[in-house]
Amino acid sequence: MGFGDLLEQVGGFGKYQWLHVTLISLPGLMMASQNLLNNFISGIPTHHCSLPANHSLYNLSHQQVEDGQLLKAFIPLDTSGNRLDRCRRYVEPQWQLLVANNSANVSQLETEGCLDGWTFDRSEFHATTVSEWELVCSLRPLKQMIQTIYMGGVLAGAIIYGGLSDRFGRRSVLIWSYLQLGVLGCSSALSPSYSAYCIFRFLSGMAVSGIILNGVSLKVEWIPTRERTLVGTLSSFFFTFGQMILAGLAYWLRDWRKLQLAVCAPHFLFFAYSWWYSESARWLVLKRRSDEALKSLHRVARINGKAEIIDKLTLEVLHSHMSKEIESSRSTFTAYDLLKTKGMRRISICLVAVWFSTSFAYYGLAMDLQKFGVNIYLMQIIFGAVDFPFKLIALASLTYLGRRITQAACLFLSAIIIFANIFVPSNMQALRTTLACLGKGFTSSSFTVVYLYTGELYPTIIRQTGMGFVSTMARIGSMAAPAVLILDEVLPALPSVVYGGAAVLAGCFACFLPETLNVPLPDTIEDVEEKWSGRKPATQQQEGLSSREGGASESGDVVSTEGVALKELKDAEGTGLNAL
C-alpha cells in the first residue's frame, strides 16, 4: 500500500481537499496580473516632442487653426506620413506648412531631438512608467527591459525557492512568498525611480515562483491520484480568468501605481489565511518528521468527517505505507542523469527546445498588445477568453491523436499564423487581431500539452529534476521574448520572424519525441531506455531475473505496491514545477 491509500482512508477528495484546493487556487487569479502586468504598467501613450518653452511668445494671432494643425508647424510627420513624429521636432517653427496646398520640401527642413521632453496623450493611460520616466525614443528598450528583469526574478525564484521548499517545507516557503509579494509588490507602486522599480519587480518575480511552485506542489500532494487530472485542468482556468480580471482593473484605474497596488495588495489576504494549510505529509515523512505528518493526517480526517480512523492511523501504519518512499529518499539524482544515456538525452534535448520556444512565442504575442491597433483592454480580454476553447481542443486531441502529434501541430500552426500576420497590412486590424488570437491560442495549447507530455516522458525517480530543468528553459524563453521586441526598430517584421522560426524549430524537435498515449509511466531510467531506445540494459535484465525469483514471496508484493506509491510521490513533486 502507498500514501494514496492513506488519503483514501482519511476521506479521499473530501471537504478538506475542496477547501485546500480552492484556497490555494485563488491566488492564481493574480498570477496572470503579475506576468502580464507590463502591458498596462508600461503602456506607451501617444506622444510627441514638447514644444519649445518660448513657443507662446510667437505671434499666433493671425493663425486661425486648431491645436492639432498648429503642431504641424513644430513637429514633422513620421515616415508613414500619417502621424506626428514621436522623437523629432523642427528647430524653427515652419508656419508655411499650415497653408493649404503648400509645396514646401519638408525633407530639407532642419530637425532636432526632443530637448524639452515629451507631451503624452492621457486618454488611454492616465500615467504609466513610460510617461513618468520618459522611456521613449532612445530609452524605449528600457520599457521591455522591465519585463525581462521580472522574468529573471521568476527564474531565480524557481531555482532558489525550489531548493528551500525541499529544506524547509512547501507550506513555510509558500507563506513567506505571499508576504514577500504583498510587501515588495506594493513597494513597487512607491518606486521613486526606474532602477528602484526594476529591483522591486525582480524580487516580486522571485516571490511569484515561490507561490506557483509550492502552491501547486502542496495542492496536489493532498489530492488522490484519480482526481489530479481534473483538479489540474480546472486550476489552469484560474490563470485564464485572471487575464480578464487584469483587463478590468487596468481599464478602471488607468494609473500604473494604483494598478500595481490593486494586483499586489490581495496577497496580504492570501498570507493571512495560508496559515490554515497543512504541510505536505509526504514531505514530513521524508524529512523524518513522522509525528507532524501523523498530526496533519489526523486533522484532515477530522475535517473530512472520518474521526473513527484517527485511532487506527498510527506511526507504524504510516511507516508501513511509506516504507518505499523513505528508502528511495536516500538515493539522489542530478541533472547530469538527464543527458547520461541515449534515451534520456534524446528526450531532454527535444523538450528543452519545445519548452523554450513555447514560452518564447507565448510571451512574444502576449506582451505586445498595442501593436495590433485594437483597444488594449479589449485585446487582453479576448486573449484571455480564447484560451478556454483551445485548452479544451488540446485535451481532446491529446486523447484521440496522441501527445506527439498534438505537440508538433500546436507549434507548427502557431508558427504559420505568426508568419501570416507579417503579410497582413496594418490597416486590416480585424484580420490581424483574429490571427493573433489564433496564434496565442495555439501557443497556450502547446503549454497545456507539454506539461502533461514532460511528466509522462521522464521516469519517476528523476521526474522532479527533469521538470525543474525544462521549466528553467521556459523561463529563459520568457526572458528573451520581450527583449526580441526591440528588434522592431531594425525591421518591424523581425520579431515575428524570430518567434515563428523558433516555433518551427521546436515543432521539428517535437517530432522526435516518443509517443506516450496509453503507455505506462516509466519508473526508472532503465525503463526509459528499454521503451524508447530499443534496447534492454543489463541492469534491467538482472532486476527482472531477481524479481521473477522472488515474485511469489510476500516481500515481493510489498515492493510492487510500494513502487506505485513512489510514483505518486514523484508525480506530486514534479507537478509543482508544471505551473511555471
XYZ file of C-alpha atoms in Angstrom, residues 75-487:
413
model
C 6.536 68.564 -35.318
C 7.313 66.760 -38.609
C 5.350 63.716 -39.769
C 6.878 60.274 -39.349
C 7.910 58.014 -42.232
C 4.327 56.772 -42.729
C 3.138 60.344 -43.264
C 0.017 59.673 -41.199
C 1.022 60.828 -37.716
C 3.404 63.193 -35.967
C 6.953 62.045 -35.395
C 7.479 60.884 -31.816
C 11.149 61.712 -31.463
C 11.918 64.798 -33.605
C 10.799 68.424 -33.907
C 11.699 71.344 -36.172
C 14.469 73.615 -34.985
C 12.352 76.617 -36.050
C 8.546 76.788 -36.455
C 7.515 76.151 -40.073
C 4.449 78.347 -40.473
C 4.285 77.785 -44.213
C 3.217 74.183 -43.551
C -0.089 75.442 -42.186
C -1.013 76.919 -45.562
C -3.236 74.691 -47.676
C -1.617 73.162 -50.777
C 1.859 74.337 -49.776
C 4.751 72.858 -51.767
C 7.493 73.072 -49.154
C 10.162 70.327 -49.260
C 9.953 69.102 -45.660
C 12.886 66.708 -46.098
C 15.215 69.694 -46.264
C 13.961 71.263 -43.038
C 16.279 71.061 -40.033
C 15.087 68.968 -37.074
C 16.326 68.194 -33.580
C 15.575 65.806 -30.748
C 13.035 66.427 -28.012
C 15.153 68.841 -25.991
C 12.199 69.863 -23.787
C 10.884 66.357 -23.176
C 7.659 64.831 -24.438
C 3.946 65.509 -24.265
C 1.848 62.368 -23.645
C -1.788 61.736 -24.502
C -3.783 60.891 -21.357
C -6.917 59.406 -22.941
C -5.855 55.724 -22.887
C -3.470 55.750 -19.907
C -3.516 58.398 -17.198
C 0.013 57.509 -16.109
C 2.484 54.724 -16.947
C 6.141 54.086 -16.213
C 6.808 55.154 -19.799
C 5.201 58.580 -19.394
C 6.602 59.130 -15.883
C 10.214 58.263 -16.704
C 10.002 59.110 -20.441
C 11.005 55.622 -21.644
C 10.580 56.500 -25.330
C 12.770 57.009 -28.387
C 16.378 56.177 -27.394
C 15.189 54.924 -23.990
C 12.452 52.684 -25.402
C 14.436 49.444 -24.821
C 14.217 50.144 -21.078
C 10.454 49.564 -21.266
C 10.950 45.965 -22.459
C 13.817 45.532 -20.004
C 11.337 45.767 -17.100
C 9.658 42.540 -18.227
C 12.974 40.805 -18.869
C 14.175 41.688 -15.358
C 10.895 40.445 -13.876
C 11.214 37.122 -15.708
C 14.778 36.903 -14.461
C 13.351 37.093 -10.967
C 10.913 34.301 -11.788
C 13.836 32.172 -12.976
C 15.889 32.923 -9.869
C 12.881 32.159 -7.668
C 12.355 28.785 -9.337
C 15.936 27.829 -8.509
C 16.124 29.308 -5.002
C 12.646 28.535 -3.684
C 12.680 25.054 -5.194
C 15.660 24.181 -3.023
C 14.281 25.992 0.015
C 10.989 24.116 -0.202
C 12.841 20.791 -0.071
C 14.639 22.008 3.052
C 12.001 23.983 4.940
C 8.753 22.608 3.503
C 6.157 23.716 0.927
C 3.904 25.483 3.447
C 6.598 27.644 5.042
C 8.025 28.861 1.734
C 4.533 29.454 0.337
C 3.525 31.603 3.316
C 6.736 33.606 3.014
C 6.194 34.081 -0.744
C 2.722 35.542 -0.184
C 4.157 38.057 2.269
C 7.113 38.869 0.027
C 4.930 39.573 -2.993
C 2.498 41.638 -0.944
C 5.217 43.817 0.605
C 7.529 44.180 -2.391
C 4.701 44.435 -4.910
C 3.118 47.300 -3.029
C 6.554 48.853 -2.564
C 6.896 48.860 -6.354
C 3.989 51.299 -6.512
C 6.034 53.737 -4.407
C 9.196 53.441 -6.511
C 10.895 56.844 -6.859
C 12.987 55.799 -9.861
C 13.236 53.344 -12.737
C 16.112 51.454 -11.085
C 14.205 51.005 -7.832
C 11.156 49.752 -9.712
C 13.223 47.150 -11.581
C 14.707 45.878 -8.313
C 11.268 45.517 -6.742
C 9.942 43.730 -9.849
C 12.854 41.272 -9.811
C 12.173 40.401 -6.171
C 8.437 40.174 -6.898
C 9.193 37.712 -9.696
C 11.057 35.522 -7.221
C 8.000 35.521 -4.958
C 5.747 34.585 -7.883
C 7.880 31.487 -8.468
C 7.633 30.592 -4.800
C 3.837 30.864 -4.903
C 3.392 28.832 -8.091
C 5.973 26.157 -7.311
C 4.996 25.494 -3.722
C 1.285 26.245 -4.116
C 0.738 23.647 -6.797
C 3.005 21.090 -5.088
C 1.215 21.492 -1.752
C -2.125 21.284 -3.520
C -1.600 18.049 -5.432
C 0.235 16.284 -2.623
C -3.038 16.216 -0.675
C -5.136 15.011 -3.626
C -5.765 11.344 -4.534
C -4.333 10.236 -7.879
C -7.600 9.888 -9.779
C -8.648 13.495 -9.064
C -5.371 15.144 -10.077
C -6.143 15.465 -13.782
C -9.482 17.154 -13.126
C -8.066 19.448 -10.437
C -5.071 20.377 -12.598
C -7.288 21.250 -15.561
C -9.736 23.326 -13.524
C -6.902 25.109 -11.708
C -5.383 26.224 -15.005
C -8.534 28.222 -15.739
C -7.819 30.493 -12.752
C -4.953 31.944 -14.775
C -7.285 32.430 -17.727
C -9.856 34.246 -15.590
C -7.022 36.292 -14.151
C -6.168 37.681 -17.573
C -9.663 39.128 -17.883
C -9.585 40.475 -14.321
C -6.358 42.291 -15.193
C -8.025 43.956 -18.177
C -10.908 45.156 -15.993
C -8.649 46.552 -13.268
C -6.399 48.299 -15.789
C -9.391 49.866 -17.568
C -10.871 51.054 -14.275
C -7.694 52.503 -12.722
C -5.532 53.594 -15.708
C -2.742 54.675 -13.364
C 0.265 52.399 -13.027
C 0.805 52.993 -9.308
C -2.844 52.264 -8.435
C -2.853 49.176 -10.663
C 0.332 47.901 -9.046
C -1.284 48.201 -5.617
C -4.527 46.572 -6.782
C -2.839 43.390 -8.050
C -0.415 43.005 -5.109
C -2.445 44.025 -2.045
C -4.673 40.859 -2.160
C -1.608 38.781 -1.277
C -1.841 40.072 2.276
C -5.227 38.300 2.437
C -3.699 35.123 0.985
C -0.916 35.400 3.579
C -3.468 35.756 6.390
C -5.414 32.563 5.585
C -2.428 30.494 4.395
C -1.624 29.594 8.000
C -4.611 27.225 7.786
C -2.783 24.995 5.282
C -1.398 21.651 6.414
C 2.193 20.833 5.476
C 2.668 18.004 2.987
C 2.599 14.753 4.952
C 4.746 13.133 2.260
C 7.480 15.726 2.746
C 7.287 15.469 6.533
C 7.781 11.706 6.437
C 10.770 12.001 4.095
C 12.284 14.563 6.497
C 11.913 12.133 9.418
C 9.146 14.247 10.978
C 6.566 11.475 11.094
C 4.891 12.780 14.259
C 3.951 16.024 12.491
C 2.820 14.085 9.417
C 0.554 11.954 11.569
C -0.991 15.059 13.188
C -1.692 16.513 9.737
C -3.384 13.292 8.618
C -5.496 13.228 11.802
C -6.547 16.858 11.169
C -7.564 16.057 7.579
C -9.540 13.036 8.787
C -11.468 15.151 11.314
C -12.352 17.819 8.715
C -13.445 15.117 6.273
C -15.704 13.516 8.869
C -13.548 10.411 9.316
C -12.860 10.738 13.046
C -13.149 6.964 13.506
C -9.942 6.404 11.521
C -7.805 8.543 13.855
C -7.243 5.798 16.456
C -6.362 3.280 13.736
C -3.898 5.593 11.991
C -0.641 5.213 13.957
C 3.056 5.799 13.241
C 3.500 2.102 12.476
C 0.721 2.221 9.877
C 2.158 5.406 8.385
C 5.646 3.921 8.060
C 4.343 0.678 6.592
C 2.539 2.618 3.861
C 5.524 4.800 3.025
C 8.471 2.458 3.536
C 9.373 2.629 -0.158
C 9.374 6.432 -0.184
C 11.579 6.510 2.907
C 14.018 4.115 1.286
C 14.041 5.998 -2.028
C 14.813 9.309 -0.287
C 18.355 8.025 0.318
C 19.083 7.962 -3.438
C 19.821 11.163 -5.313
C 19.908 12.080 -8.988
C 21.305 15.140 -10.727
C 20.699 16.996 -13.968
C 23.602 15.035 -15.456
C 21.430 11.915 -15.422
C 19.063 13.667 -17.842
C 21.782 13.531 -20.519
C 23.770 10.472 -19.468
C 22.000 7.813 -21.542
C 20.810 7.788 -25.144
C 17.075 7.748 -24.486
C 17.180 10.375 -21.741
C 19.449 12.577 -23.840
C 17.067 12.450 -26.786
C 14.078 13.327 -24.599
C 15.835 16.127 -22.735
C 17.230 17.890 -25.817
C 13.865 17.804 -27.584
C 11.974 19.021 -24.505
C 14.405 21.906 -23.977
C 13.608 23.144 -27.497
C 9.849 22.710 -27.035
C 9.682 24.417 -23.624
C 11.913 27.327 -24.652
C 10.080 28.031 -27.899
C 6.597 27.638 -26.425
C 7.325 30.162 -23.672
C 9.250 32.382 -26.122
C 6.388 32.588 -28.626
C 3.649 32.814 -25.952
C 5.111 35.849 -24.223
C 6.172 37.348 -27.536
C 2.496 37.509 -28.514
C 1.039 38.290 -25.101
C 3.444 41.063 -24.120
C 2.936 43.486 -27.039
C -0.814 44.004 -27.341
C -0.515 47.609 -28.552
C 0.949 46.582 -31.901
C -2.419 45.226 -33.073
C -4.003 48.678 -33.104
C -7.062 47.462 -31.150
C -8.126 48.804 -27.766
C -5.580 47.233 -25.415
C -8.142 46.461 -22.702
C -10.437 44.656 -25.132
C -7.457 42.803 -26.598
C -6.468 41.491 -23.172
C -9.985 40.142 -22.572
C -10.018 38.465 -25.981
C -6.574 36.944 -25.395
C -7.796 35.542 -22.078
C -11.097 34.189 -23.384
C -9.503 32.447 -26.371
C -7.676 30.081 -24.004
C -10.899 28.327 -22.995
C -11.772 26.641 -26.315
C -8.154 25.989 -27.275
C -7.367 24.212 -23.998
C -10.445 22.011 -24.430
C -9.476 21.233 -28.030
C -5.963 20.344 -26.900
C -7.290 17.936 -24.275
C -9.483 16.219 -26.879
C -6.567 15.966 -29.315
C -4.346 14.505 -26.621
C -6.890 11.764 -26.017
C -7.505 10.739 -29.618
C -4.422 11.794 -31.640
C -1.707 11.389 -29.039
C 0.859 13.647 -27.442
C 3.483 13.908 -30.195
C 1.093 14.852 -32.997
C -0.731 17.383 -30.804
C 2.502 18.977 -29.577
C 4.019 19.315 -33.041
C 0.737 20.519 -34.570
C 0.334 23.279 -31.963
C 3.838 24.560 -32.617
C 3.641 24.381 -36.423
C 0.209 26.020 -36.548
C 1.290 28.825 -34.221
C 4.339 29.426 -36.439
C 2.203 29.556 -39.600
C -0.140 32.101 -38.030
C 2.743 34.251 -36.747
C 4.310 34.273 -40.213
C 0.959 35.005 -41.876
C 0.428 38.076 -39.722
C 3.619 39.597 -41.128
C 1.992 39.971 -44.542
C -1.306 41.420 -43.316
C -1.435 45.230 -43.859
C -1.596 47.285 -40.673
C -4.920 48.800 -41.729
C -6.613 45.354 -41.687
C -6.911 45.321 -37.910
C -9.737 42.800 -37.700
C -7.739 40.150 -39.581
C -4.533 40.920 -37.663
C -6.363 40.605 -34.354
C -8.003 37.317 -35.382
C -4.685 35.792 -36.414
C -3.035 36.996 -33.210
C -5.758 35.333 -31.130
C -5.345 32.070 -33.029
C -1.580 32.203 -32.552
C -1.938 32.864 -28.852
C -4.469 30.041 -28.554
C -2.122 27.518 -30.172
C 0.837 28.558 -28.004
C -1.390 28.282 -24.929
C -2.412 24.785 -26.068
C 1.255 23.928 -26.547
C 1.810 24.783 -22.878
C -1.079 22.514 -21.869
C 0.370 19.637 -23.886
C 3.992 19.983 -22.835
C 3.082 19.990 -19.120
C 1.454 16.566 -19.476
C 3.937 15.234 -22.044
C 7.021 16.001 -19.943
C 5.599 14.270 -16.879
C 4.949 11.152 -18.942
C 8.366 11.093 -20.609
C 10.614 11.446 -17.567
C 10.864 8.483 -15.179
C 9.535 8.723 -11.639
C 12.941 8.682 -9.930
C 14.113 11.809 -11.768
C 10.865 13.459 -12.849
C 11.183 16.397 -10.429
C 14.733 17.135 -11.611
C 13.632 16.908 -15.240
C 10.671 19.211 -14.731
C 12.890 21.728 -12.984
C 15.431 21.591 -15.805
C 12.991 22.171 -18.665
C 10.966 24.768 -16.763
C 14.212 26.720 -16.372
C 14.490 26.729 -20.161
C 10.943 28.090 -20.321
C 11.911 30.962 -18.006
C 14.863 31.778 -20.253
C 12.465 31.874 -23.208
C 10.101 34.219 -21.370
C 13.054 36.482 -20.511
C 14.225 36.619 -24.117
C 10.767 37.277 -25.591
C 10.360 40.944 -24.552
C 13.985 41.688 -25.456
C 13.369 40.487 -29.033
C 10.595 43.082 -29.408
C 13.351 45.704 -29.504
C 14.303 44.360 -32.954
